[in-house]
Amino acid sequence: MSVLIFLDQSEGHIKKNSFEAASYGAKVAELLNTTAEGIVFGKVNDDLAALGAYGLKKIHTITNEAVNELDSQVFANVLAQAVGTFAAKVIVFANNVDGKSIAPRLSVKLKAGLVSGAVALPDVSNGFVVKKNVFSGKAFANVAINTEIKIISLNPNSYKINKTEDTAEVAELNIQIPEAKVKVTAVNKVAGEIPLSEAEIVVSGGRGLKGPENWNLITDLAKALGAATACSRPVADADWRPHHEHVGQTGLAIAPNLYFAIGISGAIQHLAGVNRSKVIVVINKDPEAPFFKAADYGIVGDIFEVVPKITEAVKKLKGV
Amino acid sequence: MKILVCISKTPDTTAKITFTDNNTKFAEAGVQFIINPYDEWYALVRAIQIKEADAATQIHLINVGGADSEPIIRKALALGGDEAIRVNAISQDSFYIASQIAEVAKQNNYDLIFTGKETIDYNGSSIGGMLAELLELPYVSLATKFDVNGTTATINREIDGGEEVNEVQLPLVVSCQKGVAEQRIPNMKGIMGARTKPLKVVEPVAVDALTSVVSFELPPPKAGVKLIPADNPEELVRLLHEEAKVF
Ligand SMILES: Cc1cc2nc3c(=O)[nH]c(=O)nc-3n(C[C@H](O)[C@H](O)[C@H](O)COP(=O)(O)OP(=O)(O)OC[C@H]3O[C@@H](n4cnc5c(N)ncnc54)[C@H](O)[C@@H]3O)c2cc1C
């Protein structure tokens, strides 16, 4: 018996969401008096033994280049074989783009109940109950997994990474890999940007910015803070900003440590995607803007005057 | 081409979320229900566009739900589905729903099955992947662009920090999000026509759910906003650094 964590990689590097999944999985293993092991698909350049720092005892690799790119059918098939080999009882994914693709398939394959979007450790005092995000961040559900094998996909930035000095044993796994039906013909990545899903700080702009020509207000502050940038839906709809920056009910749901809302009114659909942020700062000239009700800190004022001063103060604090 | 679009009924995006029965049930009283936005705006509209380009295309809609789902099914028909199937069952979990849809899909040989990227109530993002596994079909999740040429689909899929382009042979399952299509409003002709389009009700097959909701809870209320004067933004930065410790 073991807890198996799927360690997701991109361009040869393990993703931050996977470190969270590893720390979480290690803690689940501790609750169940067992060990946590990781599994990595494709060729990775990172030092995998160092992943022991997250509580993993063993890392299984499948370096075959046939699994460098995601085909959910192939990945679920290979994972199911691994689960059988290691008699894994709990499988943990990051609830990111790849987790969302693979975990549901594995759930069917293993007849293992899946809770996607978990935000806390399972309660094992009476069965196996996992708290998950529902109603787009407006509520939580406690969901019981009623099958012998259990699958959890952990929401990004929902579990704190614990690190030790330990190292893990790394071993190649020999497994039958079926042929992929999904061919990846191109990858378009915005180089050098922090992906929104992984960002700890997000600076977000709304219609209050009046036009794309003023976006340096947002990007300057984001740069000073080492933050990712986001926007409200009308901003993406008007093509002031790329669509992947749109957060909210119909865009990306995020939960950074700090969310800076600049010139955003705080419509309920916008809040749905950001209200799990740990700290929310709102800058808006309208004291009645609904966003202030969801905020931790706020400034009622003109963003064109206030934001450059905030950026300066951040730079000063950071000594740049 | 035969397309199946999965349609879920969800509370309106402005609905107040509260619970009854000792926090075990969503309080539906007074709540307006809609077609899950991802299903309607992206999955269904893209299917309609495919049909507009190729009149031989057939669009079937499927919903797993009670008779109270029929208004949203009619609305989807008004937008442009050809016929609808309602599996007369109350949703138990994602696996239960996916199994019901798979049962119907097995009898119809669809070339394409579309779902939304997730529902805005359960946020499972699971039905598409489960369905694909039950039907042993390829699955491309979180599509931001979808094109089909003969039997080859070209799909842009969201990845962290960008997109990748996938090429897959039909049949397959795709979950759709923003970018795949644009929201449409049903017109009068569509609404009138929808009344007479077939809406078939079938009984569910016996399937055991794998998970069950024990209870719901609401997040603790915010302590209230701390306002900082507009002429002292430096104080905000100090508080974020020293009090909130977020950088
Ligand atoms: C089904 C549905 C789904 C939706 N999904 C989403 C979603 O996912 N994400 C989303 O964001 N929206 C979504 N919306 C839209 C949402 O209802 C709002 O319309 C939208 O969030 C408003 O965007 P905004 O705050 O940028 O613009 P506005 O509401 O126009 O707000 C602009 C704000 O800027 C302030 N402002 C203007 N000038 C200044 C200045 N100089 N200094 C300081 N403040 C200034 C104003 O006071 C105002 O509060 C959805 C709507 C529906 C119906």
Coordinates of C-alpha atoms and ligand atoms in Angstrom, one line a residue:
Chain A
M1 CA 0.0 0.0 0.0
S2 CA 1.2 3.5 -0.8
V3 CA 0.2 7.0 -1.8
L4 CA 1.2 7.8 -5.4
I5 CA 1.7 11.3 -6.5
F6 CA 1.6 12.2 -10.2
L7 CA 4.4 14.8 -10.7
D8 CA 3.5 16.9 -13.6
Q9 CA 6.3 18.5 -15.7
S10 CA 6.6 21.1 -18.4
E11 CA 9.6 21.4 -20.7
G12 CA 11.7 19.1 -18.4
H13 CA 10.9 20.8 -15.1
I14 CA 8.5 19.6 -12.4
K15 CA 5.7 22.2 -12.0
K16 CA 5.2 24.1 -8.7
N17 CA 1.7 22.7 -8.4
S18 CA 3.3 19.2 -8.2
F19 CA 5.5 20.2 -5.3
E20 CA 2.2 21.1 -3.5
A21 CA 0.7 17.8 -4.5
A22 CA 3.8 16.0 -3.3
S23 CA 3.7 17.7 0.2
Y24 CA 0.0 17.0 0.4
G25 CA 0.4 13.4 -0.7
A26 CA 3.2 12.9 1.9
K27 CA 0.9 14.2 4.6
V28 CA -1.9 11.9 3.4
A29 CA 0.5 9.0 3.6
E30 CA 1.4 9.9 7.1
L31 CA -2.3 10.0 8.1
L32 CA -2.6 6.5 6.6
N33 CA 0.6 5.1 8.1
T34 CA 2.2 4.5 4.8
T35 CA 4.7 6.0 2.4
A36 CA 4.4 8.5 -0.4
E37 CA 5.9 7.8 -3.8
G38 CA 6.1 10.0 -6.9
I39 CA 5.8 9.2 -10.6
V40 CA 7.2 11.3 -13.4
F41 CA 6.4 10.9 -17.1
G42 CA 8.8 11.8 -19.9
K43 CA 12.3 13.3 -19.9
V44 CA 13.1 15.6 -16.9
N45 CA 16.2 17.7 -16.3
D46 CA 15.6 18.4 -12.6
D47 CA 17.3 16.4 -9.9
L48 CA 14.6 14.0 -9.0
A49 CA 16.2 12.6 -5.8
A50 CA 15.8 16.1 -4.4
L51 CA 12.1 15.6 -4.5
G52 CA 12.6 13.6 -1.3
A53 CA 12.5 17.1 0.4
Y54 CA 8.7 17.1 -0.1
G55 CA 8.3 13.8 1.8
L56 CA 8.5 11.4 -1.1
K57 CA 10.4 8.2 -0.4
K58 CA 10.7 7.0 -4.0
I59 CA 10.4 8.5 -7.5
H60 CA 9.4 6.3 -10.3
T61 CA 10.4 7.5 -13.7
I62 CA 9.2 6.6 -17.2
T63 CA 11.7 8.3 -19.4
N64 CA 10.3 6.9 -22.6
E65 CA 9.9 9.8 -25.0
A66 CA 6.5 8.4 -26.0
V67 CA 5.2 10.0 -22.8
N68 CA 6.9 13.4 -23.2
E69 CA 3.6 14.8 -24.4
L70 CA 0.2 14.3 -22.9
D71 CA -2.4 11.9 -24.3
S72 CA -4.8 11.4 -21.4
Q73 CA -5.7 7.9 -22.6
V74 CA -2.1 6.8 -22.6
F75 CA -1.3 8.5 -19.3
A76 CA -4.3 7.0 -17.6
N77 CA -3.4 3.5 -18.9
V78 CA 0.2 3.7 -17.7
L79 CA -0.8 5.1 -14.4
A80 CA -3.3 2.4 -13.8
Q81 CA -0.6 -0.2 -14.4
A82 CA 1.7 1.6 -11.9
V83 CA -1.1 1.8 -9.3
G84 CA -1.5 -2.0 -9.7
T85 CA 2.2 -2.6 -9.4
F86 CA 2.6 -0.5 -6.2
A87 CA -0.8 -1.4 -4.8
A88 CA -1.4 2.4 -4.4
K89 CA -4.5 3.2 -2.4
V90 CA -4.5 7.0 -2.9
I91 CA -3.4 8.8 -6.0
V92 CA -2.8 12.6 -5.9
F93 CA -2.8 15.0 -8.8
A94 CA -2.5 18.8 -9.0
N95 CA -5.8 20.0 -10.3
N96 CA -4.2 21.8 -13.2
V97 CA -4.5 21.5 -16.9
D98 CA -3.0 18.0 -17.0
G99 CA -4.6 16.7 -13.8
K100 CA -8.0 17.7 -15.2
S101 CA -7.3 15.6 -18.3
I102 CA -6.0 12.5 -16.7
A103 CA -7.6 12.1 -13.2
P104 CA -11.2 11.5 -14.5
R105 CA -10.0 8.8 -16.9
L106 CA -8.1 7.1 -14.1
S107 CA -11.1 7.3 -11.9
V108 CA -13.1 5.3 -14.4
K109 CA -10.3 2.9 -15.2
L110 CA -9.8 2.0 -11.5
K111 CA -13.4 2.5 -10.4
A112 CA -11.8 4.9 -7.9
G113 CA -13.8 7.8 -6.6
L114 CA -12.3 11.2 -7.5
V115 CA -12.5 14.5 -5.7
S116 CA -11.2 17.3 -7.9
G117 CA -10.3 20.7 -6.6
A118 CA -9.5 19.6 -3.1
V119 CA -8.5 22.4 -0.7
A120 CA -7.6 20.5 2.5
L121 CA -6.3 17.2 3.8
P122 CA -8.8 14.3 3.9
D123 CA -10.6 13.7 7.2
V124 CA -10.0 10.0 7.8
S125 CA -11.6 9.9 11.3
N126 CA -14.8 8.4 9.8
G127 CA -14.4 7.2 6.2
F128 CA -12.4 9.4 3.8
V129 CA -13.8 12.8 3.4
V130 CA -12.2 15.5 1.3
K131 CA -13.1 19.2 1.3
K132 CA -13.4 20.7 -2.2
N133 CA -14.2 24.0 -3.8
V134 CA -17.8 24.2 -5.2
F135 CA -20.0 27.0 -6.7
S136 CA -17.0 28.6 -8.2
G137 CA -15.3 29.6 -4.9
K138 CA -18.5 30.6 -3.2
A139 CA -18.8 27.4 -1.0
F140 CA -17.1 24.1 -0.1
A141 CA -18.4 20.6 -0.2
N142 CA -17.1 17.8 2.0
V143 CA -17.1 14.8 -0.3
A144 CA -16.8 11.1 0.9
I145 CA -14.9 8.8 -1.4
N146 CA -16.6 5.4 -1.0
T147 CA -14.2 3.2 -3.0
E148 CA -11.1 1.3 -2.0
I149 CA -8.8 3.3 -4.2
K150 CA -9.1 7.1 -3.9
I151 CA -8.1 9.9 -6.2
I152 CA -7.6 13.5 -5.1
S153 CA -6.7 16.4 -7.3
L154 CA -5.4 19.3 -5.3
N155 CA -6.3 22.9 -6.2
P156 CA -3.2 25.1 -6.9
N157 CA -2.0 27.2 -4.0
S158 CA -4.3 25.4 -1.5
Y159 CA -1.7 23.5 0.5
K160 CA 1.5 24.8 1.9
I161 CA 4.7 23.2 0.7
N162 CA 6.8 21.6 3.5
K163 CA 10.5 21.0 2.8
T164 CA 13.1 18.9 4.5
E165 CA 16.7 17.9 3.7
D166 CA 15.6 14.3 2.7
T167 CA 16.3 12.7 -0.7
A168 CA 14.3 10.1 -2.6
E169 CA 15.4 7.0 -4.3
V170 CA 14.9 7.2 -8.1
A171 CA 14.1 4.2 -10.2
E172 CA 13.0 3.6 -13.8
L173 CA 9.7 1.8 -14.2
N174 CA 9.4 -0.7 -17.1
I175 CA 5.9 -0.4 -18.4
Q176 CA 3.9 -1.2 -21.5
I177 CA 3.0 2.1 -23.3
P178 CA 0.1 2.1 -25.7
E179 CA 0.3 4.2 -28.8
A180 CA -0.9 7.8 -28.5
K181 CA -3.9 9.0 -30.6
V182 CA -3.4 12.6 -29.8
K183 CA -0.6 14.2 -31.7
V184 CA 0.9 17.5 -30.4
T185 CA 1.7 19.5 -33.5
A186 CA 2.7 22.9 -31.9
V187 CA 3.2 24.5 -28.5
N188 CA 2.7 28.2 -28.1
K189 CA 4.0 29.5 -24.8
V190 CA 4.4 33.1 -23.7
A191 CA 8.1 33.1 -22.7
G192 CA 9.2 34.5 -19.4
E193 CA 5.7 35.0 -18.0
I194 CA 4.6 33.6 -14.7
P195 CA 1.6 31.3 -15.4
L196 CA -1.5 32.7 -13.6
S197 CA -2.3 29.3 -12.1
E198 CA 1.1 29.2 -10.3
A199 CA 1.4 32.8 -9.3
E200 CA 1.6 33.8 -5.6
I201 CA 0.9 37.4 -6.4
V202 CA -1.5 38.6 -9.1
V203 CA -2.1 42.2 -10.2
S204 CA -5.3 42.5 -12.1
G205 CA -6.9 45.4 -14.1
G206 CA -10.4 46.2 -15.1
R207 CA -12.3 48.6 -17.2
G208 CA -11.2 51.4 -14.9
L209 CA -7.9 51.4 -16.8
K210 CA -9.8 52.9 -19.8
G211 CA -7.7 51.3 -22.5
P212 CA -4.8 49.0 -23.3
E213 CA -2.5 52.0 -23.6
N214 CA -2.6 52.4 -19.8
W215 CA -1.6 48.8 -19.0
N216 CA 1.9 49.8 -18.0
L217 CA 0.2 50.7 -14.7
I218 CA -0.5 47.0 -14.1
T219 CA 2.6 45.6 -15.6
D220 CA 4.9 47.9 -13.8
L221 CA 3.4 47.0 -10.4
A222 CA 3.4 43.3 -11.4
K223 CA 7.1 43.5 -12.3
A224 CA 8.0 45.2 -9.1
L225 CA 6.1 42.6 -7.1
G226 CA 7.2 39.6 -9.2
A227 CA 3.6 39.0 -9.9
A228 CA 1.5 37.6 -12.8
T229 CA -1.1 39.8 -14.5
A230 CA -4.8 39.2 -14.9
C231 CA -7.9 41.1 -16.0
S232 CA -11.7 41.2 -15.8
R233 CA -13.8 39.7 -18.5
P234 CA -14.8 43.0 -20.4
V235 CA -11.1 43.7 -20.7
A236 CA -10.4 40.4 -22.4
D237 CA -13.5 40.6 -24.5
A238 CA -12.4 44.0 -25.8
D239 CA -9.0 42.5 -26.6
W240 CA -7.2 44.9 -24.3
R241 CA -5.5 41.9 -22.8
P242 CA -5.1 38.2 -24.0
H243 CA -7.9 35.8 -23.1
H244 CA -5.8 33.6 -20.9
E245 CA -5.6 36.5 -18.4
H246 CA -9.4 36.6 -17.9
V247 CA -10.3 35.6 -14.3
G248 CA -13.7 35.0 -12.8
Q249 CA -16.6 32.7 -13.1
T250 CA -16.2 32.1 -16.8
G251 CA -12.4 32.5 -16.9
L252 CA -9.7 31.1 -14.7
A253 CA -10.3 30.6 -11.0
I254 CA -7.2 31.5 -9.0
A255 CA -6.2 31.6 -5.3
P256 CA -3.0 33.5 -5.0
N257 CA -1.6 34.8 -1.7
L258 CA -2.2 38.4 -2.8
Y259 CA -4.7 39.7 -5.4
F260 CA -4.5 43.3 -6.4
A261 CA -7.7 44.5 -8.0
I262 CA -7.2 47.8 -9.9
G263 CA -10.2 49.5 -11.4
I264 CA -12.4 46.4 -11.1
S265 CA -15.9 46.9 -9.7
G266 CA -16.1 43.4 -8.1
A267 CA -19.1 41.9 -9.9
I268 CA -20.3 38.6 -8.4
Q269 CA -19.0 36.7 -11.4
H270 CA -15.6 38.3 -11.1
L271 CA -15.4 37.6 -7.4
A272 CA -16.2 33.9 -8.0
G273 CA -12.9 33.4 -9.6
V274 CA -10.7 35.3 -7.1
N275 CA -12.4 35.2 -3.7
R276 CA -10.2 32.3 -2.5
S277 CA -7.2 34.6 -2.7
K278 CA -5.7 34.9 0.8
V279 CA -5.3 38.7 0.8
I280 CA -7.3 41.0 -1.5
V281 CA -6.4 44.6 -2.2
V282 CA -8.8 46.9 -4.0
I283 CA -8.0 50.2 -5.6
N284 CA -11.2 52.0 -6.9
K285 CA -12.4 55.6 -7.0
D286 CA -15.9 54.5 -6.1
P287 CA -16.3 53.9 -2.4
E288 CA -19.5 51.9 -3.2
A289 CA -17.7 49.5 -5.5
P290 CA -18.8 46.0 -4.3
F291 CA -15.2 44.8 -4.4
F292 CA -14.5 46.6 -1.1
K293 CA -16.9 44.2 0.7
A294 CA -14.6 41.3 -0.3
A295 CA -11.3 43.1 0.3
D296 CA -8.8 43.0 3.1
Y297 CA -7.2 46.3 2.2
G298 CA -8.4 49.1 0.1
I299 CA -7.7 52.6 -1.2
V300 CA -10.6 54.8 -2.4
G301 CA -8.9 56.8 -5.1
D302 CA -7.9 57.4 -8.7
I303 CA -5.8 54.5 -9.9
F304 CA -3.8 56.8 -12.2
E305 CA -2.5 58.7 -9.2
V306 CA -2.4 55.9 -6.6
V307 CA -0.9 52.9 -8.5
P308 CA 2.4 54.5 -9.7
K309 CA 3.0 55.5 -6.0
I310 CA 2.4 52.0 -4.9
T311 CA 4.8 50.7 -7.5
E312 CA 7.4 53.2 -6.3
A313 CA 6.9 52.2 -2.7
V314 CA 7.3 48.5 -3.6
K315 CA 10.5 49.2 -5.5
K316 CA 11.9 51.2 -2.6
L317 CA 11.0 48.4 -0.1
K318 CA 12.7 45.8 -2.3
G319 CA 15.7 48.1 -2.9
V320 CA 15.4 48.2 -6.7
Chain B
M1 CA -21.4 14.3 -38.7
K2 CA -23.2 13.4 -35.5
I3 CA -22.4 15.5 -32.5
L4 CA -23.5 15.1 -28.9
V5 CA -23.5 18.1 -26.6
C6 CA -23.7 17.6 -22.8
I7 CA -25.9 20.2 -21.1
S8 CA -26.0 20.8 -17.4
K9 CA -28.4 22.9 -15.4
T10 CA -26.7 25.2 -13.0
P11 CA -27.8 28.1 -10.7
D12 CA -27.5 31.5 -12.4
T13 CA -24.1 33.2 -11.8
T14 CA -25.7 35.8 -9.5
A15 CA -27.6 33.2 -7.4
K16 CA -27.1 33.5 -3.7
I17 CA -25.5 30.3 -2.5
T18 CA -27.1 28.9 0.7
F19 CA -27.9 25.4 1.9
T20 CA -30.7 23.6 3.7
D21 CA -31.4 20.3 5.4
N22 CA -28.5 20.7 7.8
N23 CA -26.2 21.9 5.1
T24 CA -26.6 18.9 2.9
K25 CA -28.6 20.4 0.1
F26 CA -28.3 23.5 -2.1
A27 CA -31.3 25.8 -1.3
E28 CA -33.0 26.0 -4.7
A29 CA -36.0 28.2 -3.6
G30 CA -36.0 31.5 -5.6
V31 CA -33.0 30.5 -7.6
Q32 CA -33.0 31.0 -11.3
F33 CA -31.4 28.2 -13.3
I34 CA -29.5 28.4 -16.5
I35 CA -27.6 26.2 -19.0
N36 CA -24.1 25.9 -17.6
P37 CA -22.3 28.8 -19.4
Y38 CA -19.4 26.6 -20.7
D39 CA -21.9 24.1 -22.2
E40 CA -24.0 26.8 -23.8
W41 CA -21.6 29.5 -25.0
Y42 CA -18.8 27.3 -26.2
A43 CA -19.7 23.6 -26.6
L44 CA -23.2 24.1 -28.1
V45 CA -22.4 27.2 -30.2
R46 CA -19.4 25.5 -31.7
A47 CA -21.6 22.5 -32.6
I48 CA -24.1 24.8 -34.2
Q49 CA -21.4 26.5 -36.2
I50 CA -20.2 23.1 -37.5
K51 CA -23.8 22.4 -38.6
E52 CA -24.1 25.7 -40.3
A53 CA -21.0 24.8 -42.4
D54 CA -22.3 21.3 -43.1
A55 CA -26.1 20.9 -43.2
A56 CA -25.8 17.1 -42.9
T57 CA -24.6 17.5 -39.3
Q58 CA -27.0 16.3 -36.5
I59 CA -26.8 17.8 -33.0
H60 CA -28.1 15.8 -30.1
L61 CA -28.3 17.3 -26.6
I62 CA -28.1 15.3 -23.5
N63 CA -29.0 16.2 -19.9
V64 CA -29.0 13.9 -16.9
G65 CA -31.7 15.4 -14.7
G66 CA -35.3 15.6 -13.5
A67 CA -38.2 17.2 -15.4
D68 CA -37.2 20.5 -14.0
S69 CA -34.3 20.5 -16.5
E70 CA -36.7 20.8 -19.4
P71 CA -36.7 24.6 -19.6
I72 CA -33.0 24.7 -20.1
I73 CA -33.1 21.8 -22.6
R74 CA -35.7 23.7 -24.6
K75 CA -33.5 26.8 -24.5
A76 CA -30.6 24.8 -25.9
L77 CA -32.9 23.4 -28.6
A78 CA -33.9 27.0 -29.4
L79 CA -30.3 27.9 -29.9
G80 CA -29.9 25.1 -32.4
G81 CA -29.8 21.5 -31.2
D82 CA -31.8 19.1 -33.4
E83 CA -33.1 16.8 -30.6
A84 CA -32.6 16.2 -27.0
I85 CA -32.4 13.3 -24.6
R86 CA -33.0 13.6 -20.9
V87 CA -31.9 10.8 -18.7
N88 CA -34.5 10.9 -16.0
A89 CA -32.2 10.7 -12.9
I90 CA -31.0 12.9 -10.2
S91 CA -27.3 13.5 -10.3
Q92 CA -25.3 11.5 -7.7
D93 CA -21.7 12.1 -8.7
S94 CA -19.7 12.8 -11.9
F95 CA -19.1 9.0 -12.5
Y96 CA -22.9 8.4 -12.2
I97 CA -23.6 11.1 -14.8
A98 CA -20.8 10.1 -17.1
S99 CA -22.0 6.5 -17.0
Q100 CA -25.6 7.6 -18.0
I101 CA -24.3 9.7 -20.9
A102 CA -22.0 6.9 -22.0
E103 CA -24.9 4.5 -22.2
V104 CA -26.8 6.8 -24.6
A105 CA -23.6 7.5 -26.6
K106 CA -23.0 3.8 -27.1
Q107 CA -26.3 3.5 -29.0
N108 CA -25.7 6.4 -31.3
N109 CA -22.1 6.4 -32.7
Y110 CA -21.3 10.0 -32.3
D111 CA -18.4 11.5 -34.2
L112 CA -17.9 14.2 -31.6
I113 CA -18.9 14.7 -28.0
F114 CA -18.6 18.1 -26.5
T115 CA -18.8 19.1 -22.9
G116 CA -18.1 22.4 -21.1
K117 CA -14.8 22.7 -19.3
E118 CA -16.6 22.3 -15.9
T119 CA -19.9 23.1 -14.3
I120 CA -20.1 26.3 -12.4
D121 CA -21.8 24.6 -9.4
Y122 CA -19.8 21.4 -8.8
N123 CA -16.6 22.5 -10.6
G124 CA -15.6 18.9 -11.2
S125 CA -14.1 19.2 -14.7
S126 CA -14.5 15.4 -14.8
I127 CA -17.5 14.4 -17.0
G128 CA -15.6 14.7 -20.3
G129 CA -12.6 12.6 -19.2
M130 CA -14.8 10.0 -17.6
L131 CA -17.0 9.7 -20.6
A132 CA -14.0 9.3 -22.9
E133 CA -12.6 6.5 -20.7
L134 CA -16.0 4.8 -20.6
L135 CA -16.2 5.0 -24.4
E136 CA -12.5 4.3 -24.9
L137 CA -12.1 7.5 -26.9
P138 CA -9.4 10.1 -27.0
Y139 CA -10.0 13.2 -24.9
V140 CA -8.8 16.7 -25.3
S141 CA -9.6 18.9 -22.3
L142 CA -9.9 22.7 -21.9
A143 CA -10.1 23.4 -25.7
T144 CA -9.7 27.1 -26.7
K145 CA -10.2 26.5 -30.4
F146 CA -11.7 23.6 -32.3
D147 CA -11.7 22.8 -36.0
V148 CA -12.6 19.7 -37.9
N149 CA -11.6 18.7 -41.5
G150 CA -13.0 15.4 -42.7
T151 CA -12.2 13.0 -39.8
T152 CA -9.3 15.0 -38.4
A153 CA -9.9 17.5 -35.5
T154 CA -7.4 20.2 -34.8
I155 CA -7.7 21.6 -31.3
N156 CA -5.9 24.2 -29.3
R157 CA -5.7 23.0 -25.7
E158 CA -4.8 25.2 -22.7
I159 CA -1.5 24.4 -21.0
D160 CA 0.2 26.3 -18.2
G161 CA 1.3 29.6 -19.6
G162 CA 0.0 29.0 -23.2
E163 CA -1.6 26.6 -25.6
E164 CA -0.7 23.5 -27.5
V165 CA -2.1 22.3 -30.8
N166 CA -3.5 18.8 -30.9
E167 CA -4.4 16.7 -33.9
V168 CA -6.8 13.8 -33.3
Q169 CA -8.9 11.5 -35.5
L170 CA -12.6 11.4 -34.8
P171 CA -14.5 10.1 -32.8
L172 CA -13.4 11.9 -29.7
V173 CA -14.5 13.9 -26.6
V174 CA -13.6 17.5 -26.1
S175 CA -14.2 19.9 -23.2
C176 CA -14.7 23.4 -24.3
Q177 CA -14.0 26.8 -22.8
K178 CA -13.6 30.4 -23.9
G179 CA -12.2 30.9 -27.4
V180 CA -14.0 27.9 -28.9
A181 CA -17.0 30.0 -29.9
E182 CA -18.9 33.1 -28.9
Q183 CA -22.1 33.3 -26.9
R184 CA -25.4 33.6 -28.9
I185 CA -28.9 34.6 -28.0
P186 CA -31.8 32.4 -29.3
N187 CA -34.0 34.1 -31.8
M188 CA -37.8 34.0 -32.1
K189 CA -37.7 31.4 -34.9
G190 CA -35.4 29.2 -32.8
I191 CA -37.7 29.5 -29.8
M192 CA -40.8 28.6 -31.7
G193 CA -39.1 25.7 -33.5
A194 CA -37.8 24.4 -30.2
R195 CA -41.3 23.6 -29.0
T196 CA -41.7 20.8 -31.5
K197 CA -38.2 19.4 -31.6
P198 CA -38.0 15.9 -30.1
L199 CA -37.1 15.7 -26.4
K200 CA -36.8 12.0 -25.5
V201 CA -36.9 10.9 -21.9
V202 CA -35.0 7.7 -21.0
E203 CA -34.7 5.9 -17.7
P204 CA -31.2 5.6 -16.1
V205 CA -29.2 2.4 -16.0
A206 CA -28.2 1.1 -12.6
V207 CA -24.8 2.5 -11.6
D208 CA -23.2 3.0 -8.2
A209 CA -21.8 6.4 -7.5
L210 CA -18.2 6.4 -6.3
T211 CA -18.4 9.5 -4.1
S212 CA -21.1 11.3 -2.1
V213 CA -21.5 14.8 -0.7
V214 CA -21.5 14.7 3.1
S215 CA -22.1 18.4 3.7
F216 CA -21.6 21.9 2.3
E217 CA -20.2 24.9 4.0
L218 CA -19.8 28.6 3.3
P219 CA -16.4 30.3 3.6
P220 CA -16.0 32.3 6.8
P221 CA -17.0 36.0 6.3
K222 CA -14.2 38.5 5.7
A223 CA -13.2 40.6 8.7
G224 CA -13.9 43.8 6.7
V225 CA -11.7 46.0 4.6
K226 CA -9.0 48.2 6.1
L227 CA -9.1 51.5 4.2
I228 CA -5.9 53.4 3.6
P229 CA -6.0 57.1 2.7
A230 CA -5.4 57.8 -1.0
D231 CA -2.6 60.2 -0.2
N232 CA -0.6 57.5 1.6
P233 CA -0.2 54.5 -0.6
E234 CA 3.2 53.8 1.1
E235 CA 1.2 52.8 4.1
L236 CA -0.6 50.1 2.1
V237 CA 2.8 48.7 1.0
R238 CA 4.0 48.7 4.6
L239 CA 0.9 46.8 5.8
L240 CA 1.1 44.2 3.0
H241 CA 4.8 43.7 3.9
E242 CA 4.7 43.8 7.7
E243 CA 1.1 42.9 8.7
A244 CA -0.2 40.6 5.9
K245 CA 3.4 39.4 5.1
V246 CA 2.5 38.6 1.5
F247 CA 5.9 39.8 0.1
Ligands
LIG1 C1 -22.8 34.8 -16.9 C2 -21.8 35.9 -16.6 C3 -20.4 35.5 -16.4 C4 -19.4 36.5 -16.2 N1 -18.2 36.0 -16.0 C5 -17.2 37.0 -15.6 C6 -15.9 36.6 -15.3 O1 -15.5 35.4 -15.4 N2 -15.0 37.5 -15.0 C7 -15.3 38.9 -14.9 O2 -14.5 39.7 -14.6 N3 -16.6 39.2 -15.2 C8 -17.5 38.3 -15.6 N4 -18.8 38.8 -15.9 C9 -19.0 40.2 -16.1 C10 -19.3 40.9 -14.7 O3 -20.6 40.9 -14.4 C11 -18.9 42.4 -14.8 O4 -19.5 43.0 -15.9 C12 -17.3 42.6 -15.0 O5 -16.6 41.9 -14.1 C13 -17.0 44.1 -14.8 O6 -15.7 44.3 -15.2 P1 -14.9 45.5 -14.6 O7 -15.0 45.5 -13.1 O8 -13.5 45.6 -15.2 O9 -15.7 46.8 -15.2 P2 -16.7 47.8 -14.5 O10 -17.8 47.0 -13.8 O11 -17.0 48.8 -15.5 O12 -15.9 48.4 -13.3 C14 -14.8 49.4 -13.5 C15 -14.5 49.9 -12.2 O13 -13.4 50.8 -12.3 C16 -13.6 51.9 -11.4 N5 -12.8 53.0 -12.0 C17 -13.0 53.6 -13.2 N6 -12.1 54.6 -13.4 C18 -11.3 54.6 -12.3 C19 -10.2 55.4 -11.8 N7 -9.6 56.3 -12.6 N8 -9.6 55.1 -10.6 C20 -10.1 54.1 -9.8 N9 -11.2 53.4 -10.2 C21 -11.7 53.6 -11.4 C22 -15.0 52.1 -11.4 O14 -15.4 52.7 -10.2 C23 -15.6 50.7 -11.5 O15 -15.8 50.1 -10.2 C24 -19.8 37.8 -16.2 C25 -21.1 38.2 -16.4 C26 -22.1 37.3 -16.6 C27 -23.5 37.7 -16.8

